[in-house]
Amino acid sequence: MTPAAASTVFVIDDDALVRAAIQGMLKSVGLRSEAFGTPQEFLRSERREGPSCLILDVRLPGVSGLDFQRELADAGIRIPIIFITGHGDIPMSVKAMKSGAVEFLTKPFRDQDLLDAIYQALDRDRVTRQQENEFAGLRKHYELLTAREREVMGLVVSGMLNKQIAFELGTSEVTVKIQRGHVMRKMRAESLAELVRMAAKLDLPPAKK
């Protein structure tokens, strides 16, 4: 299965002919798509899991595409957006791009320009999803640690030796070695360097020395 095969391209445009043309083009290159006439239809739909992006017309009945971009962000719906418009201008495109849009295309645009933007958007979403899954896994592992093991982990990644940690916590070096082993096993870290990277990804507060 190609990466594209597991992806979905959503299209929101109030022009049925535009929707049909874009969906036809996407089908010709093996991309799955779903089209909507309004943002409300999109929000009511059940979206598939997997990488996705949104092709969004700037001018829609009742709401502008730029306003909908902000609504999605406020609602915590993170999806890469490609704007299309027949009435674009530079300030509008700058605003869209500053808010995270992948591309801003003015009609009529070349199919290849849209496809290039779509593949870029899908790659961006794929990477974001992978990072979110990795973070969720790390958080899950971290939550398996006891309060003392979290203390030990914080001191270990700060660069302290076992004997220094033992002195800091008022325990024995042997106990620290055991707890450190528990931390490495529960976090599934194969080295100290990997444990340090995990702590950085989790954005743990600095250990109190």
PDB file of C-alpha atoms in Angstrom:
ATOM      1  CA  MET A   1       0.000   0.000   0.000  1.00  0.00           C
ATOM      2  CA  THR A   2       1.378   3.402  -0.965  1.00  0.00           C
ATOM      3  CA  PRO A   3       1.328   6.260   1.571  1.00  0.00           C
ATOM      4  CA  ALA A   4      -1.258   8.013  -0.607  1.00  0.00           C
ATOM      5  CA  ALA A   5      -3.600   5.020  -0.449  1.00  0.00           C
ATOM      6  CA  ALA A   6      -4.119   5.443   3.290  1.00  0.00           C
ATOM      7  CA  SER A   7      -4.734   9.186   2.990  1.00  0.00           C
ATOM      8  CA  THR A   8      -7.869  11.269   2.544  1.00  0.00           C
ATOM      9  CA  VAL A   9      -8.156  14.648   0.845  1.00  0.00           C
ATOM     10  CA  PHE A  10     -11.153  16.704   1.969  1.00  0.00           C
ATOM     11  CA  VAL A  11     -12.579  19.366  -0.339  1.00  0.00           C
ATOM     12  CA  ILE A  12     -14.840  22.245   0.730  1.00  0.00           C
ATOM     13  CA  ASP A  13     -16.169  24.375  -2.135  1.00  0.00           C
ATOM     14  CA  ASP A  14     -19.691  25.649  -2.770  1.00  0.00           C
ATOM     15  CA  ASP A  15     -19.285  25.101  -6.524  1.00  0.00           C
ATOM     16  CA  ALA A  16     -20.331  21.534  -7.397  1.00  0.00           C
ATOM     17  CA  LEU A  17     -18.411  21.646 -10.683  1.00  0.00           C
ATOM     18  CA  VAL A  18     -15.188  22.606  -8.902  1.00  0.00           C
ATOM     19  CA  ARG A  19     -15.703  19.813  -6.354  1.00  0.00           C
ATOM     20  CA  ALA A  20     -16.299  17.273  -9.110  1.00  0.00           C
ATOM     21  CA  ALA A  21     -13.260  18.429 -11.106  1.00  0.00           C
ATOM     22  CA  ILE A  22     -10.943  18.215  -8.102  1.00  0.00           C
ATOM     23  CA  GLN A  23     -12.282  14.818  -7.054  1.00  0.00           C
ATOM     24  CA  GLY A  24     -11.866  13.520 -10.608  1.00  0.00           C
ATOM     25  CA  MET A  25      -8.268  14.680 -10.672  1.00  0.00           C
ATOM     26  CA  LEU A  26      -7.570  13.108  -7.267  1.00  0.00           C
ATOM     27  CA  LYS A  27      -9.117   9.802  -8.317  1.00  0.00           C
ATOM     28  CA  SER A  28      -6.920   9.732 -11.413  1.00  0.00           C
ATOM     29  CA  VAL A  29      -3.794   9.661  -9.236  1.00  0.00           C
ATOM     30  CA  GLY A  30      -5.169   7.190  -6.699  1.00  0.00           C
ATOM     31  CA  LEU A  31      -6.027   9.632  -3.930  1.00  0.00           C
ATOM     32  CA  ARG A  32      -9.180   9.103  -1.871  1.00  0.00           C
ATOM     33  CA  SER A  33     -11.316  12.200  -1.342  1.00  0.00           C
ATOM     34  CA  GLU A  34     -14.502  13.460   0.268  1.00  0.00           C
ATOM     35  CA  ALA A  35     -16.195  16.699  -0.829  1.00  0.00           C
ATOM     36  CA  PHE A  36     -18.535  19.130   0.931  1.00  0.00           C
ATOM     37  CA  GLY A  37     -20.441  22.235  -0.086  1.00  0.00           C
ATOM     38  CA  THR A  38     -20.101  23.957   3.294  1.00  0.00           C
ATOM     39  CA  PRO A  39     -17.817  23.877   6.350  1.00  0.00           C
ATOM     40  CA  GLN A  40     -20.790  22.713   8.434  1.00  0.00           C
ATOM     41  CA  GLU A  41     -21.134  19.564   6.306  1.00  0.00           C
ATOM     42  CA  PHE A  42     -17.447  18.855   6.832  1.00  0.00           C
ATOM     43  CA  LEU A  43     -17.744  19.264  10.614  1.00  0.00           C
ATOM     44  CA  ARG A  44     -20.762  16.942  10.749  1.00  0.00           C
ATOM     45  CA  SER A  45     -18.995  14.197   8.807  1.00  0.00           C
ATOM     46  CA  GLU A  46     -17.167  11.257  10.378  1.00  0.00           C
ATOM     47  CA  ARG A  47     -13.582  11.660   9.264  1.00  0.00           C
ATOM     48  CA  ARG A  48     -11.390   8.626   8.669  1.00  0.00           C
ATOM     49  CA  GLU A  49      -8.247   7.982  10.638  1.00  0.00           C
ATOM     50  CA  GLY A  50      -4.983   8.465   8.806  1.00  0.00           C
ATOM     51  CA  PRO A  51      -3.132  11.343   7.135  1.00  0.00           C
ATOM     52  CA  SER A  52      -5.385  13.969   5.587  1.00  0.00           C
ATOM     53  CA  CYS A  53      -5.505  17.514   4.276  1.00  0.00           C
ATOM     54  CA  LEU A  54      -8.182  20.046   3.422  1.00  0.00           C
ATOM     55  CA  ILE A  55      -8.659  21.920   0.145  1.00  0.00           C
ATOM     56  CA  LEU A  56     -10.641  24.972   1.199  1.00  0.00           C
ATOM     57  CA  ASP A  57     -12.271  27.687  -0.903  1.00  0.00           C
ATOM     58  CA  VAL A  58     -11.653  31.150   0.514  1.00  0.00           C
ATOM     59  CA  ARG A  59     -15.125  32.473  -0.271  1.00  0.00           C
ATOM     60  CA  LEU A  60     -17.951  30.334   1.100  1.00  0.00           C
ATOM     61  CA  PRO A  61     -21.596  31.124   1.937  1.00  0.00           C
ATOM     62  CA  GLY A  62     -21.880  32.534   5.440  1.00  0.00           C
ATOM     63  CA  VAL A  63     -18.219  32.161   6.414  1.00  0.00           C
ATOM     64  CA  SER A  64     -14.872  32.840   4.807  1.00  0.00           C
ATOM     65  CA  GLY A  65     -12.299  30.110   4.470  1.00  0.00           C
ATOM     66  CA  LEU A  66      -9.900  32.183   6.558  1.00  0.00           C
ATOM     67  CA  ASP A  67     -12.440  32.418   9.381  1.00  0.00           C
ATOM     68  CA  PHE A  68     -13.023  28.663   9.177  1.00  0.00           C
ATOM     69  CA  GLN A  69      -9.269  28.088   9.349  1.00  0.00           C
ATOM     70  CA  ARG A  70      -9.260  29.966  12.655  1.00  0.00           C
ATOM     71  CA  GLU A  71     -12.334  28.072  13.901  1.00  0.00           C
ATOM     72  CA  LEU A  72     -10.620  24.748  13.237  1.00  0.00           C
ATOM     73  CA  ALA A  73      -7.515  25.880  15.096  1.00  0.00           C
ATOM     74  CA  ASP A  74      -9.579  27.116  18.059  1.00  0.00           C
ATOM     75  CA  ALA A  75     -11.408  23.759  18.160  1.00  0.00           C
ATOM     76  CA  GLY A  76      -8.109  21.869  18.229  1.00  0.00           C
ATOM     77  CA  ILE A  77      -8.712  20.320  14.785  1.00  0.00           C
ATOM     78  CA  ARG A  78      -5.289  20.321  13.213  1.00  0.00           C
ATOM     79  CA  ILE A  79      -5.380  19.549   9.509  1.00  0.00           C
ATOM     80  CA  PRO A  80      -3.095  21.007   6.822  1.00  0.00           C
ATOM     81  CA  ILE A  81      -5.052  23.428   4.628  1.00  0.00           C
ATOM     82  CA  ILE A  82      -4.627  24.325   0.963  1.00  0.00           C
ATOM     83  CA  PHE A  83      -6.597  27.430   0.010  1.00  0.00           C
ATOM     84  CA  ILE A  84      -8.066  27.919  -3.445  1.00  0.00           C
ATOM     85  CA  THR A  85      -9.741  31.106  -4.595  1.00  0.00           C
ATOM     86  CA  GLY A  86     -10.841  33.011  -7.652  1.00  0.00           C
ATOM     87  CA  HIS A  87     -10.507  36.335  -5.858  1.00  0.00           C
ATOM     88  CA  GLY A  88      -7.229  36.210  -3.978  1.00  0.00           C
ATOM     89  CA  ASP A  89      -4.903  39.036  -3.079  1.00  0.00           C
ATOM     90  CA  ILE A  90      -1.503  39.261  -1.431  1.00  0.00           C
ATOM     91  CA  PRO A  91      -2.684  40.324   2.071  1.00  0.00           C
ATOM     92  CA  MET A  92      -5.186  37.445   2.073  1.00  0.00           C
ATOM     93  CA  SER A  93      -2.561  34.891   1.053  1.00  0.00           C
ATOM     94  CA  VAL A  94      -0.078  36.227   3.618  1.00  0.00           C
ATOM     95  CA  LYS A  95      -2.683  35.928   6.379  1.00  0.00           C
ATOM     96  CA  ALA A  96      -3.499  32.363   5.357  1.00  0.00           C
ATOM     97  CA  MET A  97       0.134  31.284   5.223  1.00  0.00           C
ATOM     98  CA  LYS A  98       0.968  32.933   8.547  1.00  0.00           C
ATOM     99  CA  SER A  99      -1.885  30.926  10.078  1.00  0.00           C
ATOM    100  CA  GLY A 100      -0.308  27.696   8.874  1.00  0.00           C
ATOM    101  CA  ALA A 101      -1.745  27.099   5.410  1.00  0.00           C
ATOM    102  CA  VAL A 102       0.355  24.875   3.161  1.00  0.00           C
ATOM    103  CA  GLU A 103      -0.448  26.744  -0.070  1.00  0.00           C
ATOM    104  CA  PHE A 104      -2.659  29.489  -1.474  1.00  0.00           C
ATOM    105  CA  LEU A 105      -3.650  28.869  -5.090  1.00  0.00           C
ATOM    106  CA  THR A 106      -5.550  31.297  -7.324  1.00  0.00           C
ATOM    107  CA  LYS A 107      -8.011  29.862  -9.863  1.00  0.00           C
ATOM    108  CA  PRO A 108      -7.361  28.784 -12.515  1.00  0.00           C
ATOM    109  CA  PHE A 109      -4.408  26.764 -11.222  1.00  0.00           C
ATOM    110  CA  ARG A 110      -2.519  23.855 -12.762  1.00  0.00           C
ATOM    111  CA  ASP A 111      -3.473  20.384 -11.541  1.00  0.00           C
ATOM    112  CA  GLN A 112       0.195  19.693 -10.837  1.00  0.00           C
ATOM    113  CA  ASP A 113       0.467  22.746  -8.567  1.00  0.00           C
ATOM    114  CA  LEU A 114      -2.490  21.471  -6.539  1.00  0.00           C
ATOM    115  CA  LEU A 115      -1.097  17.943  -6.431  1.00  0.00           C
ATOM    116  CA  ASP A 116       2.298  19.204  -5.264  1.00  0.00           C
ATOM    117  CA  ALA A 117       0.587  21.093  -2.445  1.00  0.00           C
ATOM    118  CA  ILE A 118      -1.527  18.059  -1.543  1.00  0.00           C
ATOM    119  CA  TYR A 119       1.465  15.724  -1.292  1.00  0.00           C
ATOM    120  CA  GLN A 120       3.294  18.298   0.824  1.00  0.00           C
ATOM    121  CA  ALA A 121       0.267  18.651   3.101  1.00  0.00           C
ATOM    122  CA  LEU A 122      -0.181  14.895   3.479  1.00  0.00           C
ATOM    123  CA  ASP A 123       3.515  14.475   4.298  1.00  0.00           C
ATOM    124  CA  ARG A 124       3.228  17.215   6.913  1.00  0.00           C
ATOM    125  CA  ASP A 125       0.188  15.569   8.497  1.00  0.00           C
ATOM    126  CA  ARG A 126       1.848  12.141   8.413  1.00  0.00           C
ATOM    127  CA  VAL A 127       4.888  13.461  10.300  1.00  0.00           C
ATOM    128  CA  THR A 128       2.685  15.303  12.810  1.00  0.00           C
ATOM    129  CA  ARG A 129       0.642  12.181  13.505  1.00  0.00           C
ATOM    130  CA  GLN A 130       3.776  10.093  13.940  1.00  0.00           C
ATOM    131  CA  GLN A 131       5.205  12.611  16.417  1.00  0.00           C
ATOM    132  CA  GLU A 132       1.913  12.713  18.336  1.00  0.00           C
ATOM    133  CA  ASN A 133       1.809   8.916  18.528  1.00  0.00           C
ATOM    134  CA  GLU A 134       5.402   8.780  19.751  1.00  0.00           C
ATOM    135  CA  PHE A 135       4.660  11.409  22.399  1.00  0.00           C
ATOM    136  CA  ALA A 136       1.542   9.539  23.537  1.00  0.00           C
ATOM    137  CA  GLY A 137       3.628   6.374  23.872  1.00  0.00           C
ATOM    138  CA  LEU A 138       6.294   8.172  25.880  1.00  0.00           C
ATOM    139  CA  ARG A 139       3.680   9.730  28.160  1.00  0.00           C
ATOM    140  CA  LYS A 140       2.106   6.319  28.712  1.00  0.00           C
ATOM    141  CA  HIS A 141       5.454   4.807  29.676  1.00  0.00           C
ATOM    142  CA  TYR A 142       6.274   7.744  31.951  1.00  0.00           C
ATOM    143  CA  GLU A 143       2.972   7.335  33.782  1.00  0.00           C
ATOM    144  CA  LEU A 144       4.045   3.791  34.687  1.00  0.00           C
ATOM    145  CA  LEU A 145       6.893   5.190  36.806  1.00  0.00           C
ATOM    146  CA  THR A 146       6.445   5.568  40.547  1.00  0.00           C
ATOM    147  CA  ALA A 147       6.955   8.990  42.107  1.00  0.00           C
ATOM    148  CA  ARG A 148      10.440   7.975  43.280  1.00  0.00           C
ATOM    149  CA  GLU A 149      11.351   6.568  39.867  1.00  0.00           C
ATOM    150  CA  ARG A 150      10.353   9.880  38.298  1.00  0.00           C
ATOM    151  CA  GLU A 151      12.649  11.646  40.759  1.00  0.00           C
ATOM    152  CA  VAL A 152      15.461   9.285  39.846  1.00  0.00           C
ATOM    153  CA  MET A 153      14.846   9.780  36.137  1.00  0.00           C
ATOM    154  CA  GLY A 154      14.938  13.553  36.527  1.00  0.00           C
ATOM    155  CA  LEU A 155      18.238  13.414  38.392  1.00  0.00           C
ATOM    156  CA  VAL A 156      19.746  10.873  35.983  1.00  0.00           C
ATOM    157  CA  VAL A 157      18.998  12.967  32.884  1.00  0.00           C
ATOM    158  CA  SER A 158      20.366  16.052  34.671  1.00  0.00           C
ATOM    159  CA  GLY A 159      23.755  14.341  34.647  1.00  0.00           C
ATOM    160  CA  MET A 160      24.076  13.183  38.248  1.00  0.00           C
ATOM    161  CA  LEU A 161      25.897   9.954  39.096  1.00  0.00           C
ATOM    162  CA  ASN A 162      24.245   7.168  41.071  1.00  0.00           C
ATOM    163  CA  LYS A 163      26.126   8.021  44.257  1.00  0.00           C
ATOM    164  CA  GLN A 164      25.147  11.693  43.914  1.00  0.00           C
ATOM    165  CA  ILE A 165      21.515  10.710  43.415  1.00  0.00           C
ATOM    166  CA  ALA A 166      21.697   8.419  46.463  1.00  0.00           C
ATOM    167  CA  PHE A 167      23.026  11.274  48.565  1.00  0.00           C
ATOM    168  CA  GLU A 168      20.390  13.663  47.192  1.00  0.00           C
ATOM    169  CA  LEU A 169      17.536  11.265  47.956  1.00  0.00           C
ATOM    170  CA  GLY A 170      18.931   9.955  51.224  1.00  0.00           C
ATOM    171  CA  THR A 171      19.070   6.352  50.029  1.00  0.00           C
ATOM    172  CA  SER A 172      21.700   3.797  49.057  1.00  0.00           C
ATOM    173  CA  GLU A 173      23.543   3.611  45.757  1.00  0.00           C
ATOM    174  CA  VAL A 174      22.305   0.038  45.301  1.00  0.00           C
ATOM    175  CA  THR A 175      18.694   1.218  45.621  1.00  0.00           C
ATOM    176  CA  VAL A 176      19.322   3.952  43.067  1.00  0.00           C
ATOM    177  CA  LYS A 177      20.803   1.415  40.636  1.00  0.00           C
ATOM    178  CA  ILE A 178      17.683  -0.738  40.982  1.00  0.00           C
ATOM    179  CA  GLN A 179      15.352   2.227  40.513  1.00  0.00           C
ATOM    180  CA  ARG A 180      17.398   3.441  37.562  1.00  0.00           C
ATOM    181  CA  GLY A 181      17.038  -0.010  36.001  1.00  0.00           C
ATOM    182  CA  HIS A 182      13.274   0.166  36.510  1.00  0.00           C
ATOM    183  CA  VAL A 183      13.216   3.562  34.792  1.00  0.00           C
ATOM    184  CA  MET A 184      15.175   2.313  31.782  1.00  0.00           C
ATOM    185  CA  ARG A 185      12.957  -0.755  31.436  1.00  0.00           C
ATOM    186  CA  LYS A 186       9.621   1.040  31.844  1.00  0.00           C
ATOM    187  CA  MET A 187      10.641   3.851  29.506  1.00  0.00           C
ATOM    188  CA  ARG A 188      12.100   1.308  27.061  1.00  0.00           C
ATOM    189  CA  ALA A 189      15.292   3.311  26.823  1.00  0.00           C
ATOM    190  CA  GLU A 190      18.394   1.447  25.662  1.00  0.00           C
ATOM    191  CA  SER A 191      20.878   4.133  26.678  1.00  0.00           C
ATOM    192  CA  LEU A 192      21.250   7.212  28.835  1.00  0.00           C
ATOM    193  CA  ALA A 193      21.340   9.372  25.705  1.00  0.00           C
ATOM    194  CA  GLU A 194      17.987   7.940  24.620  1.00  0.00           C
ATOM    195  CA  LEU A 195      16.519   8.574  28.078  1.00  0.00           C
ATOM    196  CA  VAL A 196      17.713  12.185  27.891  1.00  0.00           C
ATOM    197  CA  ARG A 197      15.999  12.605  24.507  1.00  0.00           C
ATOM    198  CA  MET A 198      12.799  11.138  25.944  1.00  0.00           C
ATOM    199  CA  ALA A 199      12.856  13.576  28.855  1.00  0.00           C
ATOM    200  CA  ALA A 200      13.351  16.459  26.409  1.00  0.00           C
ATOM    201  CA  LYS A 201      10.368  15.334  24.301  1.00  0.00           C
ATOM    202  CA  LEU A 202       8.227  15.070  27.432  1.00  0.00           C
ATOM    203  CA  ASP A 203       9.400  18.557  28.422  1.00  0.00           C
ATOM    204  CA  LEU A 204       9.940  17.441  32.007  1.00  0.00           C
ATOM    205  CA  PRO A 205      10.691  20.148  34.573  1.00  0.00           C
ATOM    206  CA  PRO A 206      14.346  20.409  35.632  1.00  0.00           C
ATOM    207  CA  ALA A 207      15.252  18.103  38.496  1.00  0.00           C
ATOM    208  CA  LYS A 208      15.796  19.795  41.841  1.00  0.00           C
ATOM    209  CA  LYS A 209      19.356  19.227  42.952  1.00  0.00           C
TER     210      LYS A 209
END
